[in-house]
Amino acid sequence: MTTSLAAKIAREYGTPCAVIDMDRVERNIARIQAACDAAGVANRPHIKTHKNPTLAQLQVKAGAKGITCQKLGEAEIMADAGIDNILISYNLLGDEKMARLGALQAKANVTVAADNSVVVGDLPKAAAASGRPLSVVVECDTGRKRAGVETPAEAIALAREIASSKGLIFAGFMLYPTETGWTEAQKFYDEALAGVRAHGLDAPIVSTGGTPNLRNLGKLKGGTEHRFGTYIYNDRMQVAAGVATWDDCALHIYSTVVSRAGPERGILDAGSKTLTTDTGGLEGHGLILEHPEARIARFAEEHGFLDLSRSNTRPNVGDVVRIVPNHVCVVVNMMDEVVMVRGDEIIGTLPVAARGKLR
């Protein structure tokens, strides 16, 4: 980045501002697609990071088999843009969501996840509304203790329940193993697969996930696809996990130093409304590329509190700095748009079309 680019962005868009380097975005897309191709695993990127149909279409054009969405509202935005083959990796419940899911399923190929009988009991309403069968994968907990059935026996029972429900098709399993838990995930999957096959079923989809699991890509014997999300932009968490470098981080928050009231402290115009309080388990709230020893120590809503006590170089009031967020996904959700650049040129903006889709 040159000083002139920072000044131009600050002048034309103001700060704080989310800026994406499209050369890096395209390189990240190509790198992960090549890794999936080499491992013989389909790529089903998770759009929760960028939330933009144009970028999702770039991923599909590069070879992705489809996309993953966490919420129904995200999937609706993507389907309206012409994107097909969508996995919604989240339990959906209630008549309002079933009506929307039915309308979505009528115009796009949709697979949904479920980890309990209450969810499965609702899904036939969506299938009936769409006029065609709905594919359902069983979400399995393989160590994260988030969502998912906890035992292979539960997975088998839920698969049978799906298969016996009118309008539903048991489509397979969805897993999100921990970075070190793939041996246990294999045991879980092998037992679940044997169990469903004993009842005349099969698992055409076996979906694993997580950008931090890049080094485990293809490790699950029988896995058919992987759900990468953060890789398109990357962040401090991915660098800390060893699956990205600083040069792979494609999104920066441009922020202005608005106060230097003391020699070892300062204030950025990027506070909790921009960078969020999600630290991802890391110290501070982002890496300032121009002053890497500085620490964004804490927040008010519009204030980023700088601790400069360990910094060999210290910014001045008016300086525009670039920040690599700790967790880029939640930061993007705070933005109406991102500014696109190539090199030192601004090439346009992209709306964060699916931001705020909580339902």
Coordinates of C-alpha atoms in Angstrom, one line a residue:
M1 CA 0.0 0.0 0.0
T2 CA 1.2 3.5 -0.7
T3 CA 0.4 6.5 1.4
S4 CA -1.5 7.9 -1.6
L5 CA -3.9 4.9 -1.7
A6 CA -4.6 5.3 2.0
A7 CA -5.2 9.0 1.5
K8 CA -7.5 8.3 -1.5
I9 CA -9.5 5.8 0.4
A10 CA -9.9 8.0 3.4
R11 CA -10.8 10.9 1.1
E12 CA -13.4 9.1 -1.0
Y13 CA -14.9 6.7 1.5
G14 CA -13.8 7.9 4.9
T15 CA -12.6 5.6 7.8
P16 CA -13.1 3.1 9.2
C17 CA -13.3 1.3 5.9
A18 CA -13.1 -2.4 4.9
V19 CA -10.8 -2.8 1.9
I20 CA -10.3 -6.1 0.0
D21 CA -7.3 -6.8 -2.3
M22 CA -8.9 -8.6 -5.2
D23 CA -5.6 -10.1 -6.4
R24 CA -5.3 -11.8 -3.0
V25 CA -8.9 -12.8 -3.0
E26 CA -8.5 -14.5 -6.3
R27 CA -5.3 -16.1 -5.3
N28 CA -6.9 -17.5 -2.1
I29 CA -9.8 -18.9 -4.1
A30 CA -7.4 -20.6 -6.5
R31 CA -5.2 -22.0 -3.8
I32 CA -8.0 -23.7 -1.9
Q33 CA -9.7 -25.0 -5.0
A34 CA -6.3 -26.5 -6.1
A35 CA -5.9 -28.1 -2.6
C36 CA -9.4 -29.6 -2.9
D37 CA -8.8 -30.9 -6.4
A38 CA -5.5 -32.5 -5.3
A39 CA -7.2 -34.2 -2.3
G40 CA -10.1 -35.4 -4.4
V41 CA -12.6 -33.6 -2.2
A42 CA -15.3 -31.3 -3.5
N43 CA -15.1 -27.6 -2.4
R44 CA -18.3 -26.2 -0.8
P45 CA -17.2 -22.8 0.4
H46 CA -19.0 -21.2 3.3
I47 CA -20.2 -17.7 2.3
K48 CA -20.6 -16.5 6.0
T49 CA -17.2 -14.8 5.6
H50 CA -17.8 -12.6 2.5
K51 CA -21.7 -12.6 2.3
N52 CA -21.6 -11.5 -1.3
P53 CA -23.0 -13.3 -4.4
T54 CA -20.3 -11.9 -6.7
L55 CA -17.6 -13.5 -4.7
A56 CA -19.6 -16.7 -4.3
Q57 CA -19.9 -16.9 -8.1
L58 CA -16.1 -16.5 -8.4
Q59 CA -15.7 -19.5 -6.1
V60 CA -18.1 -21.6 -8.1
K61 CA -16.5 -20.5 -11.4
A62 CA -13.2 -21.6 -10.0
G63 CA -14.6 -25.1 -9.4
A64 CA -16.6 -25.2 -6.2
K65 CA -19.5 -27.6 -6.4
G66 CA -21.9 -25.3 -4.5
I67 CA -21.9 -23.2 -1.4
T68 CA -22.7 -23.4 2.3
C69 CA -24.8 -20.9 4.2
Q70 CA -25.4 -20.7 7.9
K71 CA -28.8 -19.0 7.8
L72 CA -31.8 -19.2 5.6
G73 CA -31.6 -15.4 4.8
E74 CA -28.1 -15.9 3.4
A75 CA -29.3 -18.7 1.2
E76 CA -32.2 -16.6 -0.1
I77 CA -29.8 -13.8 -1.1
M78 CA -27.5 -16.3 -2.9
A79 CA -30.3 -18.1 -4.7
D80 CA -31.8 -14.8 -5.9
A81 CA -28.4 -14.2 -7.5
G82 CA -28.7 -17.5 -9.4
I83 CA -26.4 -19.7 -7.2
D84 CA -27.6 -23.3 -7.0
N85 CA -26.6 -26.3 -4.8
I86 CA -26.8 -24.7 -1.4
L87 CA -26.2 -26.5 1.9
I88 CA -27.7 -24.7 5.0
S89 CA -25.6 -26.0 7.8
Y90 CA -27.9 -25.0 10.6
N91 CA -31.0 -26.3 12.3
L92 CA -34.1 -24.6 10.9
L93 CA -37.3 -24.5 13.0
G94 CA -40.8 -23.0 12.8
D95 CA -43.6 -22.4 10.4
E96 CA -42.2 -19.1 9.1
K97 CA -38.8 -20.7 8.2
M98 CA -40.5 -23.8 6.7
A99 CA -42.5 -21.6 4.3
R100 CA -39.4 -19.7 3.3
L101 CA -37.4 -22.9 3.0
G102 CA -40.1 -24.4 0.7
A103 CA -40.0 -21.3 -1.5
L104 CA -36.2 -21.5 -1.7
Q105 CA -36.3 -25.3 -2.4
A106 CA -38.7 -24.6 -5.3
K107 CA -36.1 -22.6 -7.2
A108 CA -32.7 -24.0 -6.0
N109 CA -31.2 -27.3 -5.0
V110 CA -31.0 -27.1 -1.2
T111 CA -29.7 -29.5 1.4
V112 CA -30.3 -28.8 5.1
A113 CA -28.7 -30.1 8.3
A114 CA -30.5 -31.5 11.3
D115 CA -29.4 -32.9 14.7
N116 CA -32.7 -33.6 16.4
S117 CA -36.2 -35.0 15.9
V118 CA -37.9 -31.7 16.4
V119 CA -36.1 -30.2 13.4
V120 CA -36.7 -33.3 11.3
G121 CA -40.4 -33.2 12.2
D122 CA -40.8 -29.7 10.8
L123 CA -38.9 -30.2 7.5
P124 CA -41.7 -32.2 5.7
K125 CA -43.7 -28.9 5.6
A126 CA -40.9 -27.3 3.5
A127 CA -40.8 -30.3 1.2
A128 CA -44.5 -30.2 0.7
A129 CA -44.4 -26.4 0.0
S130 CA -41.7 -26.9 -2.6
G131 CA -43.4 -29.8 -4.3
R132 CA -40.2 -31.9 -4.3
P133 CA -38.1 -33.9 -1.9
L134 CA -35.7 -32.2 0.5
S135 CA -32.3 -33.6 1.2
V136 CA -31.2 -33.7 4.8
V137 CA -27.8 -34.4 6.3
V138 CA -27.3 -35.4 10.0
E139 CA -25.0 -33.0 11.8
C140 CA -22.5 -34.9 14.0
D141 CA -20.6 -33.6 17.0
T142 CA -17.0 -34.8 16.6
G143 CA -15.4 -32.9 19.4
R144 CA -16.4 -29.2 19.3
K145 CA -19.4 -29.6 21.6
R146 CA -21.4 -27.1 19.6
A147 CA -24.3 -28.7 17.6
G148 CA -24.6 -32.2 16.4
V149 CA -25.6 -35.7 17.6
E150 CA -23.1 -37.0 20.1
T151 CA -23.0 -40.7 19.2
P152 CA -23.1 -42.8 16.1
A153 CA -26.1 -44.5 17.4
E154 CA -28.0 -41.2 17.5
A155 CA -26.8 -40.4 14.0
I156 CA -28.1 -43.8 12.8
A157 CA -31.5 -43.3 14.5
L158 CA -31.9 -39.8 13.1
A159 CA -30.9 -40.9 9.6
R160 CA -33.6 -43.6 9.7
E161 CA -36.1 -41.0 11.0
I162 CA -35.3 -38.7 8.0
A163 CA -35.6 -41.5 5.5
S164 CA -39.0 -42.5 6.8
S165 CA -40.3 -38.9 6.8
K166 CA -42.6 -38.0 3.9
G167 CA -40.8 -35.7 1.4
L168 CA -37.3 -36.1 3.0
I169 CA -34.2 -37.8 1.7
F170 CA -31.4 -38.9 4.0
A171 CA -28.4 -37.4 2.2
G172 CA -25.5 -38.2 4.5
F173 CA -23.5 -36.7 7.3
M174 CA -22.0 -33.2 8.2
L175 CA -19.0 -33.1 10.5
Y176 CA -16.8 -30.3 11.9
P177 CA -13.9 -32.1 13.5
T178 CA -11.4 -30.3 15.7
E179 CA -8.0 -29.7 14.2
T180 CA -6.6 -32.7 16.2
G181 CA -9.7 -34.8 16.4
W182 CA -9.8 -36.5 13.0
T183 CA -9.0 -40.0 14.2
E184 CA -12.0 -39.8 16.5
A185 CA -14.1 -38.3 13.7
Q186 CA -13.2 -41.3 11.5
K187 CA -14.3 -43.8 14.1
F188 CA -17.6 -41.9 14.5
Y189 CA -18.2 -41.7 10.8
D190 CA -17.3 -45.4 10.1
E191 CA -19.7 -46.6 12.8
A192 CA -22.5 -44.3 11.6
L193 CA -22.0 -45.3 8.0
A194 CA -22.0 -49.0 8.8
G195 CA -25.2 -48.5 10.8
V196 CA -27.1 -46.7 8.1
R197 CA -26.0 -49.2 5.5
A198 CA -27.3 -52.0 7.7
H199 CA -30.7 -50.4 7.3
G200 CA -30.5 -50.0 3.5
L201 CA -29.3 -46.4 3.5
D202 CA -26.2 -44.7 2.2
A203 CA -24.4 -41.4 2.7
P204 CA -23.7 -39.7 -0.7
I205 CA -22.7 -36.5 1.1
V206 CA -20.0 -36.6 3.8
S207 CA -19.1 -33.0 4.5
T208 CA -16.2 -31.8 6.7
G209 CA -15.4 -28.2 7.5
G210 CA -13.2 -25.4 8.7
T211 CA -10.4 -23.3 7.2
P212 CA -8.1 -24.3 10.1
N213 CA -8.5 -27.9 9.0
L214 CA -6.7 -27.2 5.7
R215 CA -3.9 -29.5 6.8
N216 CA -6.4 -32.3 7.4
L217 CA -8.1 -31.9 4.0
G218 CA -8.9 -35.3 2.6
K219 CA -7.9 -37.1 5.8
L220 CA -11.4 -38.5 6.5
K221 CA -11.7 -41.7 4.5
G222 CA -15.1 -41.4 2.8
G223 CA -15.3 -37.6 3.0
T224 CA -16.8 -36.1 -0.2
E225 CA -16.6 -32.4 0.4
H226 CA -15.1 -29.7 2.7
R227 CA -16.6 -26.4 3.8
F228 CA -13.9 -23.7 3.8
G229 CA -15.1 -20.2 4.8
T230 CA -12.5 -17.7 6.2
Y231 CA -9.9 -18.6 3.5
I232 CA -11.2 -16.1 1.0
Y233 CA -10.0 -13.2 3.2
N234 CA -8.1 -14.9 6.1
D235 CA -7.3 -13.1 9.4
R236 CA -5.1 -13.2 12.5
M237 CA -6.7 -16.5 13.6
Q238 CA -5.8 -18.3 10.4
V239 CA -2.3 -16.9 10.5
A240 CA -2.0 -18.1 14.1
A241 CA -3.4 -21.5 13.1
G242 CA -0.6 -21.8 10.5
V243 CA -2.9 -22.0 7.5
A244 CA -2.3 -18.5 6.1
T245 CA 0.4 -15.9 6.0
W246 CA 0.0 -12.1 6.3
D247 CA 0.3 -11.9 2.5
D248 CA -2.8 -14.1 2.3
C249 CA -4.9 -11.7 4.4
A250 CA -7.0 -10.0 1.7
L251 CA -9.2 -7.7 3.9
H252 CA -7.9 -4.8 5.9
I253 CA -9.7 -2.2 8.0
Y254 CA -8.4 1.2 7.2
S255 CA -8.6 3.3 10.3
T256 CA -7.5 6.8 11.3
V257 CA -5.6 7.8 14.4
V258 CA -7.8 10.5 15.9
S259 CA -6.0 11.1 19.2
R260 CA -2.6 10.8 20.8
A261 CA -3.3 12.3 24.2
G262 CA -0.3 10.5 25.8
P263 CA 3.1 9.2 24.6
E264 CA 2.1 5.6 25.1
R265 CA -1.5 5.7 24.1
G266 CA -3.8 6.7 21.2
I267 CA -7.3 6.3 19.8
L268 CA -8.4 4.8 16.5
D269 CA -11.7 5.6 14.9
A270 CA -12.4 1.8 14.7
G271 CA -14.1 0.6 17.9
S272 CA -16.3 -2.3 18.8
K273 CA -18.8 -1.3 16.1
T274 CA -16.1 -2.0 13.5
L275 CA -13.6 -4.6 14.7
T276 CA -16.0 -6.3 17.3
T277 CA -15.0 -7.7 20.6
D278 CA -14.4 -11.2 19.3
T279 CA -10.7 -11.8 20.0
G280 CA -10.6 -15.3 18.7
G281 CA -8.5 -16.2 21.7
L282 CA -5.7 -13.8 20.7
E283 CA -4.1 -10.9 22.5
G284 CA -5.6 -7.5 21.4
H285 CA -8.1 -6.9 18.6
G286 CA -6.2 -6.9 15.4
L287 CA -2.7 -6.4 13.9
I288 CA -1.7 -2.9 12.8
L289 CA 0.5 -3.6 9.8
E290 CA 2.4 -0.3 10.0
H291 CA 3.0 -0.7 13.8
P292 CA 3.0 -4.4 14.6
E293 CA 4.2 -4.0 18.1
A294 CA 1.3 -1.7 18.9
R295 CA -1.7 -3.3 20.6
I296 CA -5.4 -2.5 20.1
A297 CA -6.0 -3.1 23.8
R298 CA -9.7 -2.4 24.3
F299 CA -12.8 -0.7 22.8
A300 CA -15.6 1.7 23.3
E301 CA -18.2 1.7 20.5
E302 CA -16.3 4.2 18.3
H303 CA -12.9 4.2 20.0
G304 CA -10.1 1.7 19.6
F305 CA -7.7 2.2 22.5
L306 CA -4.0 1.9 21.4
D307 CA -1.3 0.7 23.8
L308 CA 1.9 1.9 22.3
S309 CA 4.2 1.0 25.2
R310 CA 5.9 -1.8 23.3
S311 CA 5.9 -0.1 19.9
N312 CA 9.2 1.1 18.4
T313 CA 7.3 3.4 16.0
R314 CA 4.3 5.4 17.0
P315 CA 1.6 6.9 14.7
N316 CA 0.6 10.5 14.6
V317 CA -2.8 12.0 14.7
G318 CA -4.2 11.8 11.1
D319 CA -2.3 8.7 10.1
V320 CA -4.3 6.1 8.3
V321 CA -3.3 2.5 9.3
R322 CA -4.3 -0.9 8.1
I323 CA -5.6 -3.5 10.5
V324 CA -5.8 -7.3 10.0
P325 CA -8.9 -8.3 12.1
N326 CA -8.7 -11.2 14.5
H327 CA -11.9 -12.7 13.2
V328 CA -12.8 -11.4 9.8
C329 CA -16.2 -13.0 9.5
V330 CA -17.8 -11.0 12.3
V331 CA -16.1 -7.8 11.1
V332 CA -17.5 -8.1 7.6
N333 CA -21.0 -8.5 9.1
M334 CA -20.6 -4.9 10.5
M335 CA -20.1 -3.5 7.0
D336 CA -22.6 -2.3 4.4
E337 CA -19.9 -2.6 1.7
V338 CA -16.2 -3.4 1.0
V339 CA -14.0 -1.3 -1.2
M340 CA -12.1 -3.3 -3.8
V341 CA -8.5 -2.5 -4.8
R342 CA -5.8 -4.0 -7.1
G343 CA -2.4 -2.8 -6.3
D344 CA -2.7 0.9 -5.6
E345 CA -5.9 1.4 -7.6
I346 CA -9.5 1.5 -6.3
I347 CA -11.6 -0.6 -8.7
G348 CA -15.1 -0.3 -7.0
T349 CA -17.2 -1.5 -4.1
L350 CA -19.2 -4.6 -3.3
P351 CA -22.2 -4.7 -1.1
V352 CA -22.2 -7.1 1.8
A353 CA -25.5 -8.3 0.6
A354 CA -26.2 -10.9 3.2
R355 CA -25.1 -9.0 6.2
G356 CA -27.4 -9.1 9.2
K357 CA -29.3 -12.1 8.0
L358 CA -29.9 -13.5 11.5
R359 CA -32.9 -15.6 10.4

